[in-house]
C-alpha cells in the first residue's frame, strides 16, 4: 500500500474505533469526596449570587450597549452628539474616543480634563485588548468577538433592584464524567450564530461521547475564533430537554477541564446560563443543531427568569 493511503487508512481506523468506543459512565465518587465536591459547588454558587447581587461588573450592572457595526470609532461623553451618552457629572462632555485597531482598541481622552483608567492607572491614551477601562465610577467593556461593541456598567444600575437570586438543580454527580475528546481529524471552521444575529466563526475541535439518561449522546466542542480566546480553549454550547422549561431558552454552556492524562472532566453541575439570560446587552453563542440533546440534564444552572 502506498504511504499516503496507508496513513489515511490508519487515521480512519483510529477515528472509527474512537467513535465506536463505549461512552464512559459517570465518575464514581467515594462519599467523602462527593461531600467535599458538593460543598465546593455550593460555595461557588453562593459567590456567584453575591456577584450578581452587587458587583460592579454584574450582569445587572449593564446600562448601555453600542455596537460599532460598520464604524471603526465611537465617542463617549455627556454631550448628546456622542455615540455612547451618559448624562452623568463623572463624564466630560466629550470624554473618550474608542477606535478599533485590528484585534485591539485605541482609547483617547478628548476633553482637557478627561482621563480613563487601565488596570487602575489613570491615562489619556492607550492601546488595549478586549478588556475594560474605567470612566468615573463606570466600567466600560471593550468587547470584540469580531463584532466590536461597547458595554457600559454602572455600580448604581437600577437593575440591581430586580435581583431575585439564582436557581440551580440539586448537585447530582451522575452528570459528572471523565471522557476523552475524539479529535476532529480535519478541524474545520464552522459558524456559531449568536443572539444578536451575528455569525461567529469557530473551530469544531472534536466530540465528546457520553451516556446521559440511558442514551448515548455526542456533543460538539468548539473554540471561538475571536480575540481573547486561547488556542486550547473550548466550550460546549448545548440545549437539552430542560431548555425553555426548567433552564434558559437559548441553552447552557460548559467548559471541559483538561486532565493530566489528556482526558477531560465534564461536570454538568457547573454548566451555566449565558449572560443573555440576565441582560439584553450581551451577544451569546447559540448552540448548534448537533448539540440539541433529546435528554434532560437536570444539573447546573436553571432559568431564574431575568430575561423576558
mmCIF file of C-alpha atoms in Angstrom:
data_model
loop_
_atom_site.group_PDB
_atom_site.id
_atom_site.type_symbol
_atom_site.label_atom_id
_atom_site.label_comp_id
_atom_site.label_asym_id
_atom_site.label_seq_id
_atom_site.Cartn_x
_atom_site.Cartn_y
_atom_site.Cartn_z
ATOM 1 C CA UNK A 1 0.000 0.000 0.000
ATOM 2 C CA UNK A 2 1.274 3.488 -0.836
ATOM 3 C CA UNK A 3 2.386 5.502 2.265
ATOM 4 C CA UNK A 4 -0.311 8.180 1.838
ATOM 5 C CA UNK A 5 -3.082 5.597 1.542
ATOM 6 C CA UNK A 6 -1.700 3.655 4.481
ATOM 7 C CA UNK A 7 -1.675 6.771 6.639
ATOM 8 C CA UNK A 8 -5.258 7.615 5.600
ATOM 9 C CA UNK A 9 -6.418 4.093 6.400
ATOM 10 C CA UNK A 10 -4.765 4.237 9.819
ATOM 11 C CA UNK A 11 -6.370 7.620 10.575
ATOM 12 C CA UNK A 12 -9.798 6.302 9.565
ATOM 13 C CA UNK A 13 -9.283 3.232 11.777
ATOM 14 C CA UNK A 14 -8.335 5.359 14.799
ATOM 15 C CA UNK A 15 -11.255 7.776 14.356
ATOM 16 C CA UNK A 16 -13.761 4.967 13.764
ATOM 17 C CA UNK A 17 -12.504 2.993 16.738
ATOM 18 C CA UNK A 18 -12.801 6.070 18.989
ATOM 19 C CA UNK A 19 -16.300 6.787 17.687
ATOM 20 C CA UNK A 20 -17.412 3.203 18.391
ATOM 21 C CA UNK A 21 -15.914 3.070 21.899
ATOM 22 C CA UNK A 22 -18.496 2.772 24.648
ATOM 23 C CA UNK A 23 -19.276 6.166 26.235
ATOM 24 C CA UNK A 24 -17.793 6.437 29.729
ATOM 25 C CA UNK A 25 -20.120 6.109 32.736
ATOM 26 C CA UNK A 26 -20.403 8.894 35.321
ATOM 27 C CA UNK A 27 -17.456 9.195 37.679
ATOM 28 C CA UNK A 28 -17.802 7.086 40.806
ATOM 29 C CA UNK A 29 -17.023 9.070 43.937
ATOM 30 C CA UNK A 30 -16.369 7.957 47.492
ATOM 31 C CA UNK A 31 -18.836 9.539 49.973
ATOM 32 C CA UNK A 32 -16.184 11.830 51.450
ATOM 33 C CA UNK A 33 -15.124 13.051 48.011
ATOM 34 C CA UNK A 34 -18.736 13.616 46.976
ATOM 35 C CA UNK A 35 -19.363 15.638 50.147
ATOM 36 C CA UNK A 36 -16.261 17.760 49.536
ATOM 37 C CA UNK A 37 -17.169 18.428 45.907
ATOM 38 C CA UNK A 38 -20.758 19.263 46.861
ATOM 39 C CA UNK A 39 -19.547 21.852 49.371
ATOM 40 C CA UNK A 40 -17.274 23.373 46.713
ATOM 41 C CA UNK A 41 -20.116 23.595 44.179
ATOM 42 C CA UNK A 42 -22.468 25.187 46.724
ATOM 43 C CA UNK A 43 -19.789 27.680 47.802
ATOM 44 C CA UNK A 44 -19.196 28.676 44.180
ATOM 45 C CA UNK A 45 -22.937 29.162 43.674
ATOM 46 C CA UNK A 46 -23.133 31.403 46.748
ATOM 47 C CA UNK A 47 -20.252 33.520 45.408
ATOM 48 C CA UNK A 48 -21.955 33.781 42.022
ATOM 49 C CA UNK A 49 -25.174 35.011 43.642
ATOM 50 C CA UNK A 50 -23.218 37.557 45.670
ATOM 51 C CA UNK A 51 -21.516 38.772 42.479
ATOM 52 C CA UNK A 52 -24.823 39.095 40.610
ATOM 53 C CA UNK A 53 -26.417 40.980 43.502
ATOM 54 C CA UNK A 54 -23.974 43.843 43.697
ATOM 55 C CA UNK A 55 -20.687 43.561 41.787
ATOM 56 C CA UNK A 56 -19.602 46.461 39.582
ATOM 57 C CA UNK A 57 -19.451 44.100 36.588
ATOM 58 C CA UNK A 58 -22.559 42.081 37.427
ATOM 59 C CA UNK A 59 -24.855 41.289 34.510
ATOM 60 C CA UNK A 60 -27.389 43.511 36.301
ATOM 61 C CA UNK A 61 -24.924 46.422 36.245
ATOM 62 C CA UNK A 62 -25.136 46.815 32.466
ATOM 63 C CA UNK A 63 -26.915 50.009 31.417
ATOM 64 C CA UNK A 64 -25.987 50.537 27.763
ATOM 65 C CA UNK A 65 -24.531 48.798 24.712
ATOM 66 C CA UNK A 66 -23.401 50.280 21.416
ATOM 67 C CA UNK A 67 -22.204 48.125 18.514
ATOM 68 C CA UNK A 68 -19.606 49.543 16.144
ATOM 69 C CA UNK A 69 -21.317 47.978 13.127
ATOM 70 C CA UNK A 70 -19.705 49.498 10.034
ATOM 71 C CA UNK A 71 -17.999 52.202 12.101
ATOM 72 C CA UNK A 72 -14.440 51.978 13.397
ATOM 73 C CA UNK A 73 -14.710 54.762 16.007
ATOM 74 C CA UNK A 74 -17.199 55.584 18.767
ATOM 75 C CA UNK A 75 -17.188 58.533 21.171
ATOM 76 C CA UNK A 76 -18.378 58.547 24.776
ATOM 77 C CA UNK A 77 -19.445 61.516 26.867
ATOM 78 C CA UNK A 78 -22.228 63.684 28.304
ATOM 79 C CA UNK A 79 -22.923 65.624 25.114
ATOM 80 C CA UNK A 80 -25.887 64.413 23.077
ATOM 81 C CA UNK A 81 -23.742 64.089 19.947
ATOM 82 C CA UNK A 82 -21.746 61.183 21.385
ATOM 83 C CA UNK A 83 -22.366 57.649 20.206
ATOM 84 C CA UNK A 84 -22.490 56.498 23.835
ATOM 85 C CA UNK A 85 -24.047 59.199 26.002
ATOM 86 C CA UNK A 86 -24.452 59.232 29.772
ATOM 87 C CA UNK A 87 -25.695 62.415 31.410
ATOM 88 C CA UNK A 88 -23.566 61.984 34.496
ATOM 89 C CA UNK A 89 -21.209 64.513 36.144
ATOM 90 C CA UNK A 90 -18.389 61.919 36.220
ATOM 91 C CA UNK A 91 -18.247 62.102 32.406
ATOM 92 C CA UNK A 92 -16.910 65.081 30.469
ATOM 93 C CA UNK A 93 -18.936 66.425 27.558
ATOM 94 C CA UNK A 94 -16.609 64.604 25.172
ATOM 95 C CA UNK A 95 -14.800 62.106 27.353
ATOM 96 C CA UNK A 96 -13.123 59.421 25.248
ATOM 97 C CA UNK A 97 -12.848 58.159 21.707
ATOM 98 C CA UNK A 98 -12.531 54.404 21.088
ATOM 99 C CA UNK A 99 -11.182 53.126 17.754
ATOM 100 C CA UNK A 100 -10.914 49.508 16.653
ATOM 101 C CA UNK A 101 -7.318 48.621 15.732
ATOM 102 C CA UNK A 102 -7.298 45.057 14.458
ATOM 103 C CA UNK A 103 -7.852 42.804 17.473
ATOM 104 C CA UNK A 104 -7.366 45.705 19.902
ATOM 105 C CA UNK A 105 -8.726 49.167 20.676
ATOM 106 C CA UNK A 106 -7.106 52.591 20.823
ATOM 107 C CA UNK A 107 -8.651 54.767 23.528
ATOM 108 C CA UNK A 108 -8.014 58.525 23.646
ATOM 109 C CA UNK A 109 -9.271 61.089 26.143
ATOM 110 C CA UNK A 110 -10.840 64.080 24.367
ATOM 111 C CA UNK A 111 -11.675 66.990 26.698
ATOM 112 C CA UNK A 112 -8.704 68.549 28.563
ATOM 113 C CA UNK A 113 -9.830 67.276 31.968
ATOM 114 C CA UNK A 114 -10.854 63.825 30.782
ATOM 115 C CA UNK A 115 -8.966 60.664 31.619
ATOM 116 C CA UNK A 116 -9.722 56.985 31.998
ATOM 117 C CA UNK A 117 -8.173 54.116 33.907
ATOM 118 C CA UNK A 118 -6.482 50.959 32.646
ATOM 119 C CA UNK A 119 -5.787 48.407 35.386
ATOM 120 C CA UNK A 120 -6.081 51.190 37.952
ATOM 121 C CA UNK A 121 -3.705 53.637 36.234
ATOM 122 C CA UNK A 122 -5.050 56.991 35.025
ATOM 123 C CA UNK A 123 -4.149 57.615 31.375
ATOM 124 C CA UNK A 124 -5.242 59.713 28.408
ATOM 125 C CA UNK A 125 -4.142 57.428 25.572
ATOM 126 C CA UNK A 126 -3.725 53.651 25.444
ATOM 127 C CA UNK A 127 -3.923 50.610 23.196
ATOM 128 C CA UNK A 128 -5.820 47.841 24.984
ATOM 129 C CA UNK A 129 -7.043 44.414 24.011
ATOM 130 C CA UNK A 130 -10.591 43.167 24.570
ATOM 131 C CA UNK A 131 -10.991 44.148 28.215
ATOM 132 C CA UNK A 132 -12.354 47.024 30.290
ATOM 133 C CA UNK A 133 -11.468 50.615 31.127
ATOM 134 C CA UNK A 134 -12.775 52.823 33.913
ATOM 135 C CA UNK A 135 -14.557 56.140 33.327
ATOM 136 C CA UNK A 136 -15.527 57.641 36.658
ATOM 137 C CA UNK A 137 -17.488 55.029 38.602
ATOM 138 C CA UNK A 138 -18.431 53.289 35.345
ATOM 139 C CA UNK A 139 -16.741 50.251 33.817
ATOM 140 C CA UNK A 140 -16.621 50.341 30.022
ATOM 141 C CA UNK A 141 -16.130 46.939 28.461
ATOM 142 C CA UNK A 142 -14.442 46.851 25.064
ATOM 143 C CA UNK A 143 -15.952 43.719 23.542
ATOM 144 C CA UNK A 144 -14.553 42.350 20.299
ATOM 145 C CA UNK A 145 -15.887 38.944 19.133
ATOM 146 C CA UNK A 146 -15.124 40.150 15.542
ATOM 147 C CA UNK A 147 -18.240 42.311 16.041
ATOM 148 C CA UNK A 148 -16.861 45.074 18.299
ATOM 149 C CA UNK A 149 -19.102 46.762 20.835
ATOM 150 C CA UNK A 150 -19.005 48.912 23.940
ATOM 151 C CA UNK A 151 -20.907 47.846 27.064
ATOM 152 C CA UNK A 152 -21.287 50.257 29.986
ATOM 153 C CA UNK A 153 -21.608 49.014 33.592
ATOM 154 C CA UNK A 154 -22.877 51.220 36.413
ATOM 155 C CA UNK A 155 -22.433 50.083 40.055
ATOM 156 C CA UNK A 156 -25.593 52.121 40.750
ATOM 157 C CA UNK A 157 -27.579 50.412 37.978
ATOM 158 C CA UNK A 158 -31.341 50.494 38.608
ATOM 159 C CA UNK A 159 -31.485 46.854 37.525
ATOM 160 C CA UNK A 160 -29.998 45.757 40.851
ATOM 161 C CA UNK A 161 -33.473 46.351 42.263
ATOM 162 C CA UNK A 162 -34.640 43.403 40.131
ATOM 163 C CA UNK A 163 -32.359 40.965 41.926
ATOM 164 C CA UNK A 164 -34.219 37.819 42.989
ATOM 165 C CA UNK A 165 -31.434 35.311 43.430
ATOM 166 C CA UNK A 166 -30.450 32.429 41.182
ATOM 167 C CA UNK A 167 -31.662 28.852 40.788
ATOM 168 C CA UNK A 168 -29.779 25.602 40.272
ATOM 169 C CA UNK A 169 -30.660 21.957 40.057
ATOM 170 C CA UNK A 170 -29.548 19.938 43.111
ATOM 171 C CA UNK A 171 -25.957 18.737 42.873
ATOM 172 C CA UNK A 172 -26.046 15.354 41.150
ATOM 173 C CA UNK A 173 -22.823 13.543 40.289
ATOM 174 C CA UNK A 174 -24.456 11.217 37.784
ATOM 175 C CA UNK A 175 -23.786 14.196 35.495
ATOM 176 C CA UNK A 176 -20.030 14.221 36.194
ATOM 177 C CA UNK A 177 -17.871 12.495 33.564
ATOM 178 C CA UNK A 178 -14.256 11.955 32.637
ATOM 179 C CA UNK A 179 -14.112 11.415 28.897
ATOM 180 C CA UNK A 180 -11.637 11.510 26.021
ATOM 181 C CA UNK A 181 -12.026 14.037 23.254
ATOM 182 C CA UNK A 182 -12.466 12.460 19.853
ATOM 183 C CA UNK A 183 -10.383 14.998 17.971
ATOM 184 C CA UNK A 184 -11.665 16.286 14.665
ATOM 185 C CA UNK A 185 -9.134 14.833 12.170
ATOM 186 C CA UNK A 186 -9.598 17.900 9.982
ATOM 187 C CA UNK A 187 -10.538 20.739 12.328
ATOM 188 C CA UNK A 188 -12.942 22.755 10.232
ATOM 189 C CA UNK A 189 -14.151 26.312 10.600
ATOM 190 C CA UNK A 190 -17.849 26.495 11.263
ATOM 191 C CA UNK A 191 -20.365 29.204 12.108
ATOM 192 C CA UNK A 192 -21.940 29.697 15.520
ATOM 193 C CA UNK A 193 -24.876 32.085 15.359
ATOM 194 C CA UNK A 194 -25.401 34.457 18.264
ATOM 195 C CA UNK A 195 -28.291 36.162 19.975
ATOM 196 C CA UNK A 196 -27.702 39.494 18.195
ATOM 197 C CA UNK A 197 -27.775 37.830 14.784
ATOM 198 C CA UNK A 198 -24.009 37.698 14.263
ATOM 199 C CA UNK A 199 -22.361 34.743 12.522
ATOM 200 C CA UNK A 200 -19.340 33.994 14.720
ATOM 201 C CA UNK A 201 -16.529 31.806 13.367
ATOM 202 C CA UNK A 202 -15.396 28.811 15.391
ATOM 203 C CA UNK A 203 -13.304 25.670 15.022
ATOM 204 C CA UNK A 204 -15.083 22.357 15.559
ATOM 205 C CA UNK A 205 -12.377 20.874 17.790
ATOM 206 C CA UNK A 206 -13.932 17.430 18.209
ATOM 207 C CA UNK A 207 -16.594 15.480 20.046
ATOM 208 C CA UNK A 208 -17.365 14.014 23.454
ATOM 209 C CA UNK A 209 -19.438 10.832 23.652
ATOM 210 C CA UNK A 210 -21.402 10.367 26.887
ATOM 211 C CA UNK A 211 -24.155 8.242 28.356
ATOM 212 C CA UNK A 212 -26.965 10.500 29.576
ATOM 213 C CA UNK A 213 -30.328 9.277 30.778
ATOM 214 C CA UNK A 214 -29.587 5.810 29.458
ATOM 215 C CA UNK A 215 -28.900 7.198 25.970
ATOM 216 C CA UNK A 216 -25.646 7.683 24.113
ATOM 217 C CA UNK A 217 -25.157 11.297 23.067
ATOM 218 C CA UNK A 218 -22.409 13.180 21.273
ATOM 219 C CA UNK A 219 -21.508 16.801 21.932
ATOM 220 C CA UNK A 220 -19.524 19.025 19.585
ATOM 221 C CA UNK A 221 -16.742 21.040 21.214
ATOM 222 C CA UNK A 222 -15.978 24.454 19.697
ATOM 223 C CA UNK A 223 -13.281 27.084 20.012
ATOM 224 C CA UNK A 224 -14.433 30.543 19.004
ATOM 225 C CA UNK A 225 -12.040 32.280 16.598
ATOM 226 C CA UNK A 226 -12.063 35.590 18.413
ATOM 227 C CA UNK A 227 -9.573 37.876 20.161
ATOM 228 C CA UNK A 228 -9.063 36.795 23.753
ATOM 229 C CA UNK A 229 -9.871 33.112 23.142
ATOM 230 C CA UNK A 230 -6.858 30.898 23.802
ATOM 231 C CA UNK A 231 -5.528 28.221 21.457
ATOM 232 C CA UNK A 232 -6.501 25.474 23.903
ATOM 233 C CA UNK A 233 -9.853 26.907 24.983
ATOM 234 C CA UNK A 234 -13.014 25.040 24.086
ATOM 235 C CA UNK A 235 -16.685 25.225 25.008
ATOM 236 C CA UNK A 236 -19.788 23.084 24.855
ATOM 237 C CA UNK A 237 -22.835 25.111 23.856
ATOM 238 C CA UNK A 238 -25.881 22.865 24.203
ATOM 239 C CA UNK A 239 -29.619 22.536 24.601
ATOM 240 C CA UNK A 240 -31.357 19.631 26.316
ATOM 241 C CA UNK A 241 -34.876 18.572 27.239
ATOM 242 C CA UNK A 242 -34.979 21.138 30.075
ATOM 243 C CA UNK A 243 -34.260 24.058 27.702
ATOM 244 C CA UNK A 244 -37.042 26.679 27.677
ATOM 245 C CA UNK A 245 -38.767 24.822 30.512
ATOM 246 C CA UNK A 246 -36.512 24.499 33.533
ATOM 247 C CA UNK A 247 -33.391 26.076 32.021
ATOM 248 C CA UNK A 248 -32.765 29.141 29.853
ATOM 249 C CA UNK A 249 -34.364 29.156 26.403
ATOM 250 C CA UNK A 250 -31.143 29.770 24.414
ATOM 251 C CA UNK A 251 -29.295 26.903 26.099
ATOM 252 C CA UNK A 252 -26.422 26.473 28.522
ATOM 253 C CA UNK A 253 -22.622 26.312 28.374
ATOM 254 C CA UNK A 254 -19.874 24.161 29.858
ATOM 255 C CA UNK A 255 -16.080 24.383 29.587
ATOM 256 C CA UNK A 256 -14.335 20.975 29.633
ATOM 257 C CA UNK A 257 -11.351 20.825 32.008
ATOM 258 C CA UNK A 258 -8.304 19.021 30.620
ATOM 259 C CA UNK A 259 -6.711 16.488 32.980
ATOM 260 C CA UNK A 260 -3.085 15.381 33.233
ATOM 261 C CA UNK A 261 -3.779 12.135 31.338
ATOM 262 C CA UNK A 262 -5.228 14.006 28.335
ATOM 263 C CA UNK A 263 -8.845 13.249 29.112
ATOM 264 C CA UNK A 264 -11.382 15.899 30.149
ATOM 265 C CA UNK A 265 -13.611 16.495 33.139
ATOM 266 C CA UNK A 266 -17.179 17.371 32.152
ATOM 267 C CA UNK A 267 -19.207 18.165 35.255
ATOM 268 C CA UNK A 268 -22.647 19.419 34.276
ATOM 269 C CA UNK A 269 -23.190 20.611 37.847
ATOM 270 C CA UNK A 270 -21.033 23.522 36.655
ATOM 271 C CA UNK A 271 -22.917 24.284 33.445
ATOM 272 C CA UNK A 272 -24.334 27.786 33.339
ATOM 273 C CA UNK A 273 -26.700 30.117 31.526
ATOM 274 C CA UNK A 274 -25.146 32.702 29.189
ATOM 275 C CA UNK A 275 -25.073 36.375 30.138
ATOM 276 C CA UNK A 276 -28.073 36.972 27.852
ATOM 277 C CA UNK A 277 -30.243 35.218 30.439
ATOM 278 C CA UNK A 278 -29.724 38.274 32.658
ATOM 279 C CA UNK A 279 -29.116 41.249 30.384
ATOM 280 C CA UNK A 280 -30.035 42.336 26.835
ATOM 281 C CA UNK A 281 -26.606 43.936 26.426
ATOM 282 C CA UNK A 282 -24.702 40.752 25.524
ATOM 283 C CA UNK A 283 -24.083 38.717 22.382
ATOM 284 C CA UNK A 284 -24.214 34.999 23.242
ATOM 285 C CA UNK A 285 -23.474 31.901 21.126
ATOM 286 C CA UNK A 286 -26.497 29.805 20.163
ATOM 287 C CA UNK A 287 -25.941 26.034 20.366
ATOM 288 C CA UNK A 288 -25.576 24.289 17.003
ATOM 289 C CA UNK A 289 -28.258 21.859 15.874
ATOM 290 C CA UNK A 290 -25.864 18.974 16.542
ATOM 291 C CA UNK A 291 -25.827 19.930 20.239
ATOM 292 C CA UNK A 292 -29.604 19.811 20.702
ATOM 293 C CA UNK A 293 -29.928 16.838 23.040
ATOM 294 C CA UNK A 294 -33.182 14.972 23.460
ATOM 295 C CA UNK A 295 -32.437 14.034 27.077
ATOM 296 C CA UNK A 296 -32.829 16.220 30.170
ATOM 297 C CA UNK A 297 -29.717 17.370 32.012
ATOM 298 C CA UNK A 298 -31.052 18.269 35.441
ATOM 299 C CA UNK A 299 -27.777 19.660 36.709
ATOM 300 C CA UNK A 300 -26.222 23.074 36.796
ATOM 301 C CA UNK A 301 -27.996 26.398 36.411
ATOM 302 C CA UNK A 302 -31.748 26.739 35.986
ATOM 303 C CA UNK A 303 -33.583 29.693 34.470
ATOM 304 C CA UNK A 304 -34.197 32.419 37.060
ATOM 305 C CA UNK A 305 -36.295 34.383 34.546
ATOM 306 C CA UNK A 306 -34.471 37.708 34.465
ATOM 307 C CA UNK A 307 -34.880 37.801 30.681
ATOM 308 C CA UNK A 308 -38.394 38.342 29.346
#
